[in-house]
PDB file of C-alpha atoms in Angstrom:
ATOM      1  CA  UNK A   1      15.691 -32.647 -40.963  1.00 78.00           C
ATOM      2  CA  UNK A   2      14.924 -36.231 -41.666  1.00 85.00           C
ATOM      3  CA  UNK A   3      14.143 -38.425 -38.673  1.00 89.00           C
ATOM      4  CA  UNK A   4      17.372 -40.628 -39.027  1.00 90.00           C
ATOM      5  CA  UNK A   5      19.465 -37.446 -39.268  1.00 91.00           C
ATOM      6  CA  UNK A   6      17.735 -36.099 -36.119  1.00 92.00           C
ATOM      7  CA  UNK A   7      18.388 -39.338 -34.233  1.00 94.00           C
ATOM      8  CA  UNK A   8      21.985 -39.328 -35.154  1.00 93.00           C
ATOM      9  CA  UNK A   9      22.441 -35.808 -33.380  1.00 94.00           C
ATOM     10  CA  UNK A  10      20.143 -36.283 -30.594  1.00 96.00           C
ATOM     11  CA  UNK A  11      20.996 -39.628 -28.871  1.00 98.00           C
ATOM     12  CA  UNK A  12      18.279 -38.789 -26.224  1.00 98.00           C
ATOM     13  CA  UNK A  13      15.482 -36.464 -26.813  1.00 97.00           C
ATOM     14  CA  UNK A  14      11.879 -35.437 -25.793  1.00 95.00           C
ATOM     15  CA  UNK A  15       8.861 -35.764 -28.010  1.00 92.00           C
ATOM     16  CA  UNK A  16       8.632 -31.925 -27.957  1.00 90.00           C
ATOM     17  CA  UNK A  17      12.123 -31.613 -29.316  1.00 90.00           C
ATOM     18  CA  UNK A  18      11.507 -34.006 -32.081  1.00 90.00           C
ATOM     19  CA  UNK A  19       8.377 -32.031 -33.062  1.00 82.00           C
ATOM     20  CA  UNK A  20      10.118 -28.600 -32.885  1.00 69.00           C
ATOM     21  CA  UNK A  21      13.117 -29.656 -34.934  1.00 60.00           C
ATOM     22  CA  UNK A  22      11.031 -31.192 -37.559  1.00 52.00           C
ATOM     23  CA  UNK A  23       8.695 -28.115 -37.640  1.00 51.00           C
ATOM     24  CA  UNK A  24       5.655 -30.354 -37.793  1.00 46.00           C
ATOM     25  CA  UNK A  25       2.303 -28.600 -37.684  1.00 43.00           C
ATOM     26  CA  UNK A  26       0.532 -31.762 -36.787  1.00 44.00           C
ATOM     27  CA  UNK A  27       1.516 -33.450 -33.497  1.00 51.00           C
ATOM     28  CA  UNK A  28      -0.214 -36.625 -34.704  1.00 53.00           C
ATOM     29  CA  UNK A  29       2.439 -36.874 -37.671  1.00 65.00           C
ATOM     30  CA  UNK A  30       5.420 -36.761 -35.263  1.00 68.00           C
ATOM     31  CA  UNK A  31       3.796 -39.278 -32.914  1.00 77.00           C
ATOM     32  CA  UNK A  32       3.116 -41.733 -35.875  1.00 86.00           C
ATOM     33  CA  UNK A  33       6.791 -41.414 -36.824  1.00 90.00           C
ATOM     34  CA  UNK A  34       7.989 -42.151 -33.322  1.00 93.00           C
ATOM     35  CA  UNK A  35       5.785 -45.111 -33.140  1.00 92.00           C
ATOM     36  CA  UNK A  36       7.158 -46.352 -36.515  1.00 93.00           C
ATOM     37  CA  UNK A  37      10.711 -46.123 -35.428  1.00 95.00           C
ATOM     38  CA  UNK A  38       9.951 -47.756 -32.097  1.00 96.00           C
ATOM     39  CA  UNK A  39       8.466 -50.683 -33.894  1.00 96.00           C
ATOM     40  CA  UNK A  40      11.481 -50.834 -36.263  1.00 95.00           C
ATOM     41  CA  UNK A  41      13.900 -50.941 -33.287  1.00 97.00           C
ATOM     42  CA  UNK A  42      15.586 -47.576 -34.116  1.00 96.00           C
ATOM     43  CA  UNK A  43      14.182 -46.082 -30.810  1.00 97.00           C
ATOM     44  CA  UNK A  44      13.496 -47.073 -27.245  1.00 98.00           C
ATOM     45  CA  UNK A  45      11.007 -45.237 -25.029  1.00 98.00           C
ATOM     46  CA  UNK A  46      12.774 -44.433 -21.879  1.00 98.00           C
ATOM     47  CA  UNK A  47       9.630 -43.022 -20.171  1.00 97.00           C
ATOM     48  CA  UNK A  48       6.591 -41.095 -21.416  1.00 95.00           C
ATOM     49  CA  UNK A  49       7.664 -38.381 -23.747  1.00 94.00           C
ATOM     50  CA  UNK A  50      11.405 -39.339 -23.570  1.00 98.00           C
ATOM     51  CA  UNK A  51      13.257 -41.423 -26.227  1.00 98.00           C
ATOM     52  CA  UNK A  52      16.711 -42.743 -26.929  1.00 98.00           C
ATOM     53  CA  UNK A  53      18.073 -43.438 -30.396  1.00 98.00           C
ATOM     54  CA  UNK A  54      19.331 -47.097 -30.792  1.00 98.00           C
ATOM     55  CA  UNK A  55      22.784 -47.216 -32.587  1.00 95.00           C
ATOM     56  CA  UNK A  56      22.926 -49.386 -35.674  1.00 93.00           C
ATOM     57  CA  UNK A  57      23.756 -53.046 -34.727  1.00 93.00           C
ATOM     58  CA  UNK A  58      22.419 -52.583 -31.185  1.00 97.00           C
ATOM     59  CA  UNK A  59      19.595 -54.502 -29.882  1.00 97.00           C
ATOM     60  CA  UNK A  60      16.637 -52.277 -28.926  1.00 97.00           C
ATOM     61  CA  UNK A  61      15.463 -54.777 -26.355  1.00 96.00           C
ATOM     62  CA  UNK A  62      18.707 -54.506 -24.246  1.00 96.00           C
ATOM     63  CA  UNK A  63      20.267 -51.233 -25.284  1.00 98.00           C
ATOM     64  CA  UNK A  64      20.839 -48.752 -22.409  1.00 98.00           C
ATOM     65  CA  UNK A  65      21.257 -45.198 -23.302  1.00 98.00           C
ATOM     66  CA  UNK A  66      23.783 -42.957 -21.682  1.00 98.00           C
ATOM     67  CA  UNK A  67      22.373 -42.210 -18.062  1.00 98.00           C
ATOM     68  CA  UNK A  68      23.799 -38.727 -18.069  1.00 98.00           C
ATOM     69  CA  UNK A  69      21.998 -37.760 -21.378  1.00 98.00           C
ATOM     70  CA  UNK A  70      18.925 -39.266 -19.987  1.00 98.00           C
ATOM     71  CA  UNK A  71      19.244 -37.289 -16.680  1.00 98.00           C
ATOM     72  CA  UNK A  72      19.622 -34.022 -18.657  1.00 98.00           C
ATOM     73  CA  UNK A  73      16.479 -34.516 -20.626  1.00 98.00           C
ATOM     74  CA  UNK A  74      14.208 -35.250 -17.725  1.00 98.00           C
ATOM     75  CA  UNK A  75      13.288 -31.511 -17.433  1.00 97.00           C
ATOM     76  CA  UNK A  76      14.258 -28.196 -19.021  1.00 95.00           C
ATOM     77  CA  UNK A  77      16.327 -27.262 -15.974  1.00 94.00           C
ATOM     78  CA  UNK A  78      17.590 -30.786 -15.058  1.00 96.00           C
ATOM     79  CA  UNK A  79      21.179 -31.107 -14.140  1.00 97.00           C
ATOM     80  CA  UNK A  80      23.250 -34.141 -13.185  1.00 98.00           C
ATOM     81  CA  UNK A  81      24.094 -33.580  -9.488  1.00 97.00           C
ATOM     82  CA  UNK A  82      25.531 -34.789  -6.243  1.00 97.00           C
ATOM     83  CA  UNK A  83      27.387 -38.091  -6.413  1.00 98.00           C
ATOM     84  CA  UNK A  84      26.376 -38.503 -10.010  1.00 98.00           C
ATOM     85  CA  UNK A  85      28.141 -35.267 -11.005  1.00 98.00           C
ATOM     86  CA  UNK A  86      31.357 -36.557  -9.642  1.00 98.00           C
ATOM     87  CA  UNK A  87      30.880 -39.976 -11.160  1.00 98.00           C
ATOM     88  CA  UNK A  88      30.242 -38.301 -14.559  1.00 98.00           C
ATOM     89  CA  UNK A  89      33.857 -36.886 -14.217  1.00 98.00           C
ATOM     90  CA  UNK A  90      35.385 -40.061 -12.862  1.00 98.00           C
ATOM     91  CA  UNK A  91      35.907 -38.803  -9.312  1.00 97.00           C
ATOM     92  CA  UNK A  92      33.920 -41.135  -7.055  1.00 98.00           C
ATOM     93  CA  UNK A  93      35.093 -43.704  -4.497  1.00 97.00           C
ATOM     94  CA  UNK A  94      32.244 -46.071  -5.516  1.00 97.00           C
ATOM     95  CA  UNK A  95      30.425 -46.532  -8.808  1.00 98.00           C
ATOM     96  CA  UNK A  96      26.628 -46.249  -8.549  1.00 98.00           C
ATOM     97  CA  UNK A  97      23.701 -46.936 -10.855  1.00 98.00           C
ATOM     98  CA  UNK A  98      21.722 -44.249  -9.109  1.00 98.00           C
ATOM     99  CA  UNK A  99      21.778 -40.859 -10.655  1.00 98.00           C
ATOM    100  CA  UNK A 100      20.595 -37.766  -8.804  1.00 98.00           C
ATOM    101  CA  UNK A 101      19.049 -35.031 -10.935  1.00 97.00           C
ATOM    102  CA  UNK A 102      18.632 -31.448  -9.644  1.00 95.00           C
ATOM    103  CA  UNK A 103      15.456 -30.021 -10.979  1.00 94.00           C
ATOM    104  CA  UNK A 104      12.529 -27.768  -9.787  1.00 93.00           C
ATOM    105  CA  UNK A 105      10.105 -29.723 -12.033  1.00 95.00           C
ATOM    106  CA  UNK A 106       7.739 -32.312 -11.001  1.00 95.00           C
ATOM    107  CA  UNK A 107       9.703 -35.457 -11.905  1.00 96.00           C
ATOM    108  CA  UNK A 108       9.146 -38.808 -10.492  1.00 97.00           C
ATOM    109  CA  UNK A 109      11.909 -41.311  -9.819  1.00 98.00           C
ATOM    110  CA  UNK A 110      12.208 -44.232 -12.137  1.00 98.00           C
ATOM    111  CA  UNK A 111      14.455 -47.039 -13.240  1.00 98.00           C
ATOM    112  CA  UNK A 112      15.295 -47.921 -16.799  1.00 98.00           C
ATOM    113  CA  UNK A 113      17.615 -50.666 -17.908  1.00 97.00           C
ATOM    114  CA  UNK A 114      19.492 -50.780 -14.762  1.00 97.00           C
ATOM    115  CA  UNK A 115      19.870 -47.019 -14.079  1.00 98.00           C
ATOM    116  CA  UNK A 116      17.783 -45.383 -11.404  1.00 98.00           C
ATOM    117  CA  UNK A 117      17.072 -41.601 -11.742  1.00 98.00           C
ATOM    118  CA  UNK A 118      16.257 -39.790  -8.589  1.00 98.00           C
ATOM    119  CA  UNK A 119      14.981 -36.032  -8.719  1.00 97.00           C
ATOM    120  CA  UNK A 120      16.319 -33.768  -6.001  1.00 95.00           C
ATOM    121  CA  UNK A 121      15.288 -30.149  -5.291  1.00 89.00           C
ATOM    122  CA  UNK A 122      18.359 -28.057  -5.932  1.00 80.00           C
ATOM    123  CA  UNK A 123      19.811 -26.394  -2.958  1.00 71.00           C
ATOM    124  CA  UNK A 124      21.498 -23.593  -4.900  1.00 56.00           C
ATOM    125  CA  UNK A 125      20.808 -20.017  -4.253  1.00 58.00           C
ATOM    126  CA  UNK A 126      17.078 -19.239  -4.757  1.00 49.00           C
ATOM    127  CA  UNK A 127      17.680 -16.235  -6.911  1.00 51.00           C
ATOM    128  CA  UNK A 128      19.894 -18.092  -9.276  1.00 64.00           C
ATOM    129  CA  UNK A 129      18.862 -21.833  -9.258  1.00 61.00           C
ATOM    130  CA  UNK A 130      20.994 -22.520 -12.322  1.00 74.00           C
ATOM    131  CA  UNK A 131      24.187 -21.282 -10.786  1.00 85.00           C
ATOM    132  CA  UNK A 132      26.996 -23.737 -10.720  1.00 93.00           C
ATOM    133  CA  UNK A 133      25.665 -25.650 -13.716  1.00 95.00           C
ATOM    134  CA  UNK A 134      27.546 -26.055 -16.973  1.00 97.00           C
ATOM    135  CA  UNK A 135      26.781 -27.696 -20.300  1.00 97.00           C
ATOM    136  CA  UNK A 136      29.120 -29.999 -21.800  1.00 97.00           C
ATOM    137  CA  UNK A 137      29.271 -32.233 -25.041  1.00 97.00           C
ATOM    138  CA  UNK A 138      29.126 -35.875 -24.088  1.00 97.00           C
ATOM    139  CA  UNK A 139      28.321 -39.144 -25.932  1.00 97.00           C
ATOM    140  CA  UNK A 140      26.971 -37.360 -29.003  1.00 96.00           C
ATOM    141  CA  UNK A 141      24.692 -35.078 -26.971  1.00 96.00           C
ATOM    142  CA  UNK A 142      24.870 -32.345 -24.381  1.00 97.00           C
ATOM    143  CA  UNK A 143      24.929 -32.872 -20.605  1.00 98.00           C
ATOM    144  CA  UNK A 144      23.972 -30.330 -17.897  1.00 98.00           C
ATOM    145  CA  UNK A 145      25.978 -30.967 -14.762  1.00 98.00           C
ATOM    146  CA  UNK A 146      26.934 -29.128 -11.523  1.00 96.00           C
ATOM    147  CA  UNK A 147      30.389 -27.793 -11.378  1.00 97.00           C
ATOM    148  CA  UNK A 148      32.981 -29.373  -8.889  1.00 98.00           C
ATOM    149  CA  UNK A 149      32.557 -26.312  -6.630  1.00 97.00           C
ATOM    150  CA  UNK A 150      28.701 -26.642  -6.376  1.00 96.00           C
ATOM    151  CA  UNK A 151      28.998 -30.414  -6.130  1.00 97.00           C
ATOM    152  CA  UNK A 152      31.262 -30.067  -3.100  1.00 97.00           C
ATOM    153  CA  UNK A 153      28.756 -27.834  -1.276  1.00 96.00           C
ATOM    154  CA  UNK A 154      25.861 -29.883  -2.395  1.00 95.00           C
ATOM    155  CA  UNK A 155      27.488 -33.172  -1.060  1.00 96.00           C
ATOM    156  CA  UNK A 156      28.791 -31.695   2.131  1.00 95.00           C
ATOM    157  CA  UNK A 157      25.319 -30.153   2.683  1.00 91.00           C
ATOM    158  CA  UNK A 158      23.533 -33.473   2.097  1.00 91.00           C
ATOM    159  CA  UNK A 159      25.939 -36.300   3.021  1.00 93.00           C
ATOM    160  CA  UNK A 160      23.102 -38.955   3.347  1.00 92.00           C
ATOM    161  CA  UNK A 161      22.164 -38.508  -0.286  1.00 93.00           C
ATOM    162  CA  UNK A 162      25.824 -38.577  -1.253  1.00 95.00           C
ATOM    163  CA  UNK A 163      26.178 -42.014   0.422  1.00 95.00           C
ATOM    164  CA  UNK A 164      27.472 -41.012   3.838  1.00 94.00           C
ATOM    165  CA  UNK A 165      30.542 -39.093   5.209  1.00 94.00           C
ATOM    166  CA  UNK A 166      33.082 -41.653   4.045  1.00 95.00           C
ATOM    167  CA  UNK A 167      31.754 -41.829   0.427  1.00 97.00           C
ATOM    168  CA  UNK A 168      31.448 -38.022   0.295  1.00 97.00           C
ATOM    169  CA  UNK A 169      34.959 -37.395   1.893  1.00 96.00           C
ATOM    170  CA  UNK A 170      36.702 -40.085  -0.323  1.00 96.00           C
ATOM    171  CA  UNK A 171      35.099 -38.983  -3.478  1.00 98.00           C
ATOM    172  CA  UNK A 172      35.783 -35.255  -2.979  1.00 98.00           C
ATOM    173  CA  UNK A 173      39.318 -36.098  -2.103  1.00 96.00           C
ATOM    174  CA  UNK A 174      39.759 -37.465  -5.545  1.00 97.00           C
ATOM    175  CA  UNK A 175      39.208 -33.978  -6.943  1.00 98.00           C
ATOM    176  CA  UNK A 176      42.655 -32.336  -7.600  1.00 95.00           C
ATOM    177  CA  UNK A 177      41.514 -28.738  -7.718  1.00 96.00           C
ATOM    178  CA  UNK A 178      38.607 -26.524  -6.687  1.00 98.00           C
ATOM    179  CA  UNK A 179      38.017 -22.789  -7.316  1.00 97.00           C
ATOM    180  CA  UNK A 180      37.830 -22.088  -3.707  1.00 98.00           C
ATOM    181  CA  UNK A 181      36.472 -18.621  -4.087  1.00 97.00           C
ATOM    182  CA  UNK A 182      33.477 -20.164  -5.939  1.00 96.00           C
ATOM    183  CA  UNK A 183      33.105 -22.898  -3.235  1.00 96.00           C
ATOM    184  CA  UNK A 184      33.007 -20.079  -0.519  1.00 96.00           C
ATOM    185  CA  UNK A 185      30.543 -18.045  -2.537  1.00 94.00           C
ATOM    186  CA  UNK A 186      28.244 -21.070  -3.100  1.00 93.00           C
ATOM    187  CA  UNK A 187      28.346 -21.966   0.518  1.00 94.00           C
ATOM    188  CA  UNK A 188      27.478 -18.430   1.707  1.00 93.00           C
ATOM    189  CA  UNK A 189      24.708 -18.220  -0.721  1.00 91.00           C
ATOM    190  CA  UNK A 190      22.907 -21.114   0.910  1.00 87.00           C
ATOM    191  CA  UNK A 191      22.441 -18.591   3.804  1.00 79.00           C
ATOM    192  CA  UNK A 192      22.356 -21.235   6.458  1.00 88.00           C
ATOM    193  CA  UNK A 193      25.007 -21.559   9.162  1.00 92.00           C
ATOM    194  CA  UNK A 194      25.171 -25.391   9.006  1.00 93.00           C
ATOM    195  CA  UNK A 195      26.073 -25.228   5.241  1.00 93.00           C
ATOM    196  CA  UNK A 196      28.857 -22.734   5.874  1.00 95.00           C
ATOM    197  CA  UNK A 197      30.471 -24.578   8.796  1.00 96.00           C
ATOM    198  CA  UNK A 198      30.328 -27.940   7.093  1.00 96.00           C
ATOM    199  CA  UNK A 199      32.101 -26.554   4.008  1.00 97.00           C
ATOM    200  CA  UNK A 200      34.472 -24.676   6.144  1.00 97.00           C
ATOM    201  CA  UNK A 201      35.234 -27.713   8.253  1.00 97.00           C
ATOM    202  CA  UNK A 202      36.030 -29.767   5.088  1.00 97.00           C
ATOM    203  CA  UNK A 203      38.227 -27.174   3.599  1.00 98.00           C
ATOM    204  CA  UNK A 204      40.083 -26.733   6.886  1.00 97.00           C
ATOM    205  CA  UNK A 205      40.688 -30.468   7.176  1.00 96.00           C
ATOM    206  CA  UNK A 206      42.128 -30.465   3.581  1.00 96.00           C
ATOM    207  CA  UNK A 207      43.817 -27.155   3.987  1.00 96.00           C
ATOM    208  CA  UNK A 208      47.285 -28.436   2.680  1.00 96.00           C
ATOM    209  CA  UNK A 209      46.075 -30.548  -0.257  1.00 96.00           C
ATOM    210  CA  UNK A 210      43.629 -27.910  -1.649  1.00 97.00           C
ATOM    211  CA  UNK A 211      45.825 -24.865  -0.665  1.00 97.00           C
ATOM    212  CA  UNK A 212      43.160 -23.357   1.484  1.00 98.00           C
ATOM    213  CA  UNK A 213      43.997 -19.887   2.806  1.00 98.00           C
ATOM    214  CA  UNK A 214      42.647 -18.177   5.924  1.00 97.00           C
ATOM    215  CA  UNK A 215      40.746 -15.666   3.623  1.00 98.00           C
ATOM    216  CA  UNK A 216      38.733 -18.672   2.431  1.00 98.00           C
ATOM    217  CA  UNK A 217      37.923 -19.773   5.963  1.00 98.00           C
ATOM    218  CA  UNK A 218      37.246 -16.507   7.606  1.00 98.00           C
ATOM    219  CA  UNK A 219      33.927 -15.708   5.936  1.00 97.00           C
ATOM    220  CA  UNK A 220      32.642 -19.202   6.533  1.00 97.00           C
ATOM    221  CA  UNK A 221      33.795 -19.199  10.247  1.00 97.00           C
ATOM    222  CA  UNK A 222      31.924 -15.866  10.628  1.00 96.00           C
ATOM    223  CA  UNK A 223      28.720 -17.897  10.006  1.00 95.00           C
ATOM    224  CA  UNK A 224      29.327 -20.479  12.654  1.00 94.00           C
ATOM    225  CA  UNK A 225      26.315 -21.068  14.922  1.00 93.00           C
ATOM    226  CA  UNK A 226      26.249 -19.495  18.477  1.00 93.00           C
ATOM    227  CA  UNK A 227      25.477 -22.878  20.066  1.00 94.00           C
ATOM    228  CA  UNK A 228      27.317 -26.273  19.385  1.00 94.00           C
ATOM    229  CA  UNK A 229      25.705 -27.925  16.323  1.00 94.00           C
ATOM    230  CA  UNK A 230      26.009 -31.531  15.214  1.00 94.00           C
ATOM    231  CA  UNK A 231      27.764 -32.081  11.819  1.00 92.00           C
ATOM    232  CA  UNK A 232      25.030 -34.428  10.635  1.00 86.00           C
ATOM    233  CA  UNK A 233      21.181 -34.564  11.004  1.00 82.00           C
ATOM    234  CA  UNK A 234      21.490 -37.748  13.060  1.00 82.00           C
ATOM    235  CA  UNK A 235      23.157 -35.859  15.870  1.00 85.00           C
ATOM    236  CA  UNK A 236      25.932 -38.355  16.016  1.00 84.00           C
ATOM    237  CA  UNK A 237      28.103 -38.054  19.128  1.00 88.00           C
ATOM    238  CA  UNK A 238      31.583 -36.744  18.570  1.00 91.00           C
ATOM    239  CA  UNK A 239      34.129 -34.064  19.369  1.00 95.00           C
ATOM    240  CA  UNK A 240      33.518 -30.450  19.575  1.00 96.00           C
ATOM    241  CA  UNK A 241      35.555 -28.462  17.090  1.00 96.00           C
ATOM    242  CA  UNK A 242      35.352 -25.135  18.823  1.00 95.00           C
ATOM    243  CA  UNK A 243      36.621 -23.060  15.943  1.00 94.00           C
ATOM    244  CA  UNK A 244      33.372 -24.116  14.022  1.00 96.00           C
ATOM    245  CA  UNK A 245      31.259 -24.780  17.002  1.00 96.00           C
ATOM    246  CA  UNK A 246      30.648 -28.175  15.345  1.00 96.00           C
ATOM    247  CA  UNK A 247      30.311 -31.582  16.863  1.00 96.00           C
ATOM    248  CA  UNK A 248      32.119 -33.835  14.529  1.00 95.00           C
ATOM    249  CA  UNK A 249      31.872 -37.725  14.779  1.00 93.00           C
ATOM    250  CA  UNK A 250      35.257 -39.268  15.653  1.00 91.00           C
ATOM    251  CA  UNK A 251      35.292 -41.266  12.332  1.00 91.00           C
ATOM    252  CA  UNK A 252      35.033 -38.142  10.278  1.00 93.00           C
ATOM    253  CA  UNK A 253      37.316 -36.044  12.450  1.00 93.00           C
ATOM    254  CA  UNK A 254      40.102 -38.716  12.238  1.00 91.00           C
ATOM    255  CA  UNK A 255      39.121 -40.049   8.849  1.00 88.00           C
ATOM    256  CA  UNK A 256      39.362 -43.549  10.386  1.00 83.00           C
ATOM    257  CA  UNK A 257      38.095 -45.308   7.308  1.00 83.00           C
ATOM    258  CA  UNK A 258      41.600 -44.521   5.951  1.00 63.00           C
ATOM    259  CA  UNK A 259      42.880 -47.062   8.241  1.00 60.00           C
ATOM    260  CA  UNK A 260      40.874 -49.875   6.619  1.00 50.00           C
ATOM    261  CA  UNK A 261      42.700 -51.553   3.679  1.00 47.00           C
TER     262      UNK A 261
END
């Protein structure tokens, strides 16, 4: 495959992918070609070993590649996650230029052309770290992204990373449908009581809109801690919701942010 043909079908790619597709015996040859096209303004180097093709007519000095494609190419197992996973699908209360990437690889955070990429250790079940991740065609390439169901559990399990309770609640409320059986299975797979009750409390609070049934709540409620537990790690004072043995801040319990125009 000729380099320009490769760039047309791989808007963001790694040096390894370029060498593999071209079936080059000499790494030096591939490196020289990349250097040539960088100089010609047909490529930009996003970071070491990662490149983006510059569309015809675009200025290489200012061109910003699709952030979801970049996130996916940061590691073999990288997946767009948390707030970024909802933003990818147009379901966030606020728009961020910070993109969380779930990966077990050693990836450092960095910023490129206004977008910041932050690696996070996936919280999914240890026996199946790729559970709840799908591949989708996007912007001429392929994106790996967590499902709505896993994203719900991820965000409720790590609200600070997701922007706080208001951002998490408001964003998740923009999702019209969840496979609730998958949500429950994902929450139980975390094997921690706090994960189960956080998800259970969210589902119960949205029982009508999400058509949550008692069969969804019961296995989560069975995991509730024996002692009252704070909803968040900051141990914010609040009201004890006895059914979950969970101390919930009043602003979350009453969703008081909804009163602010």
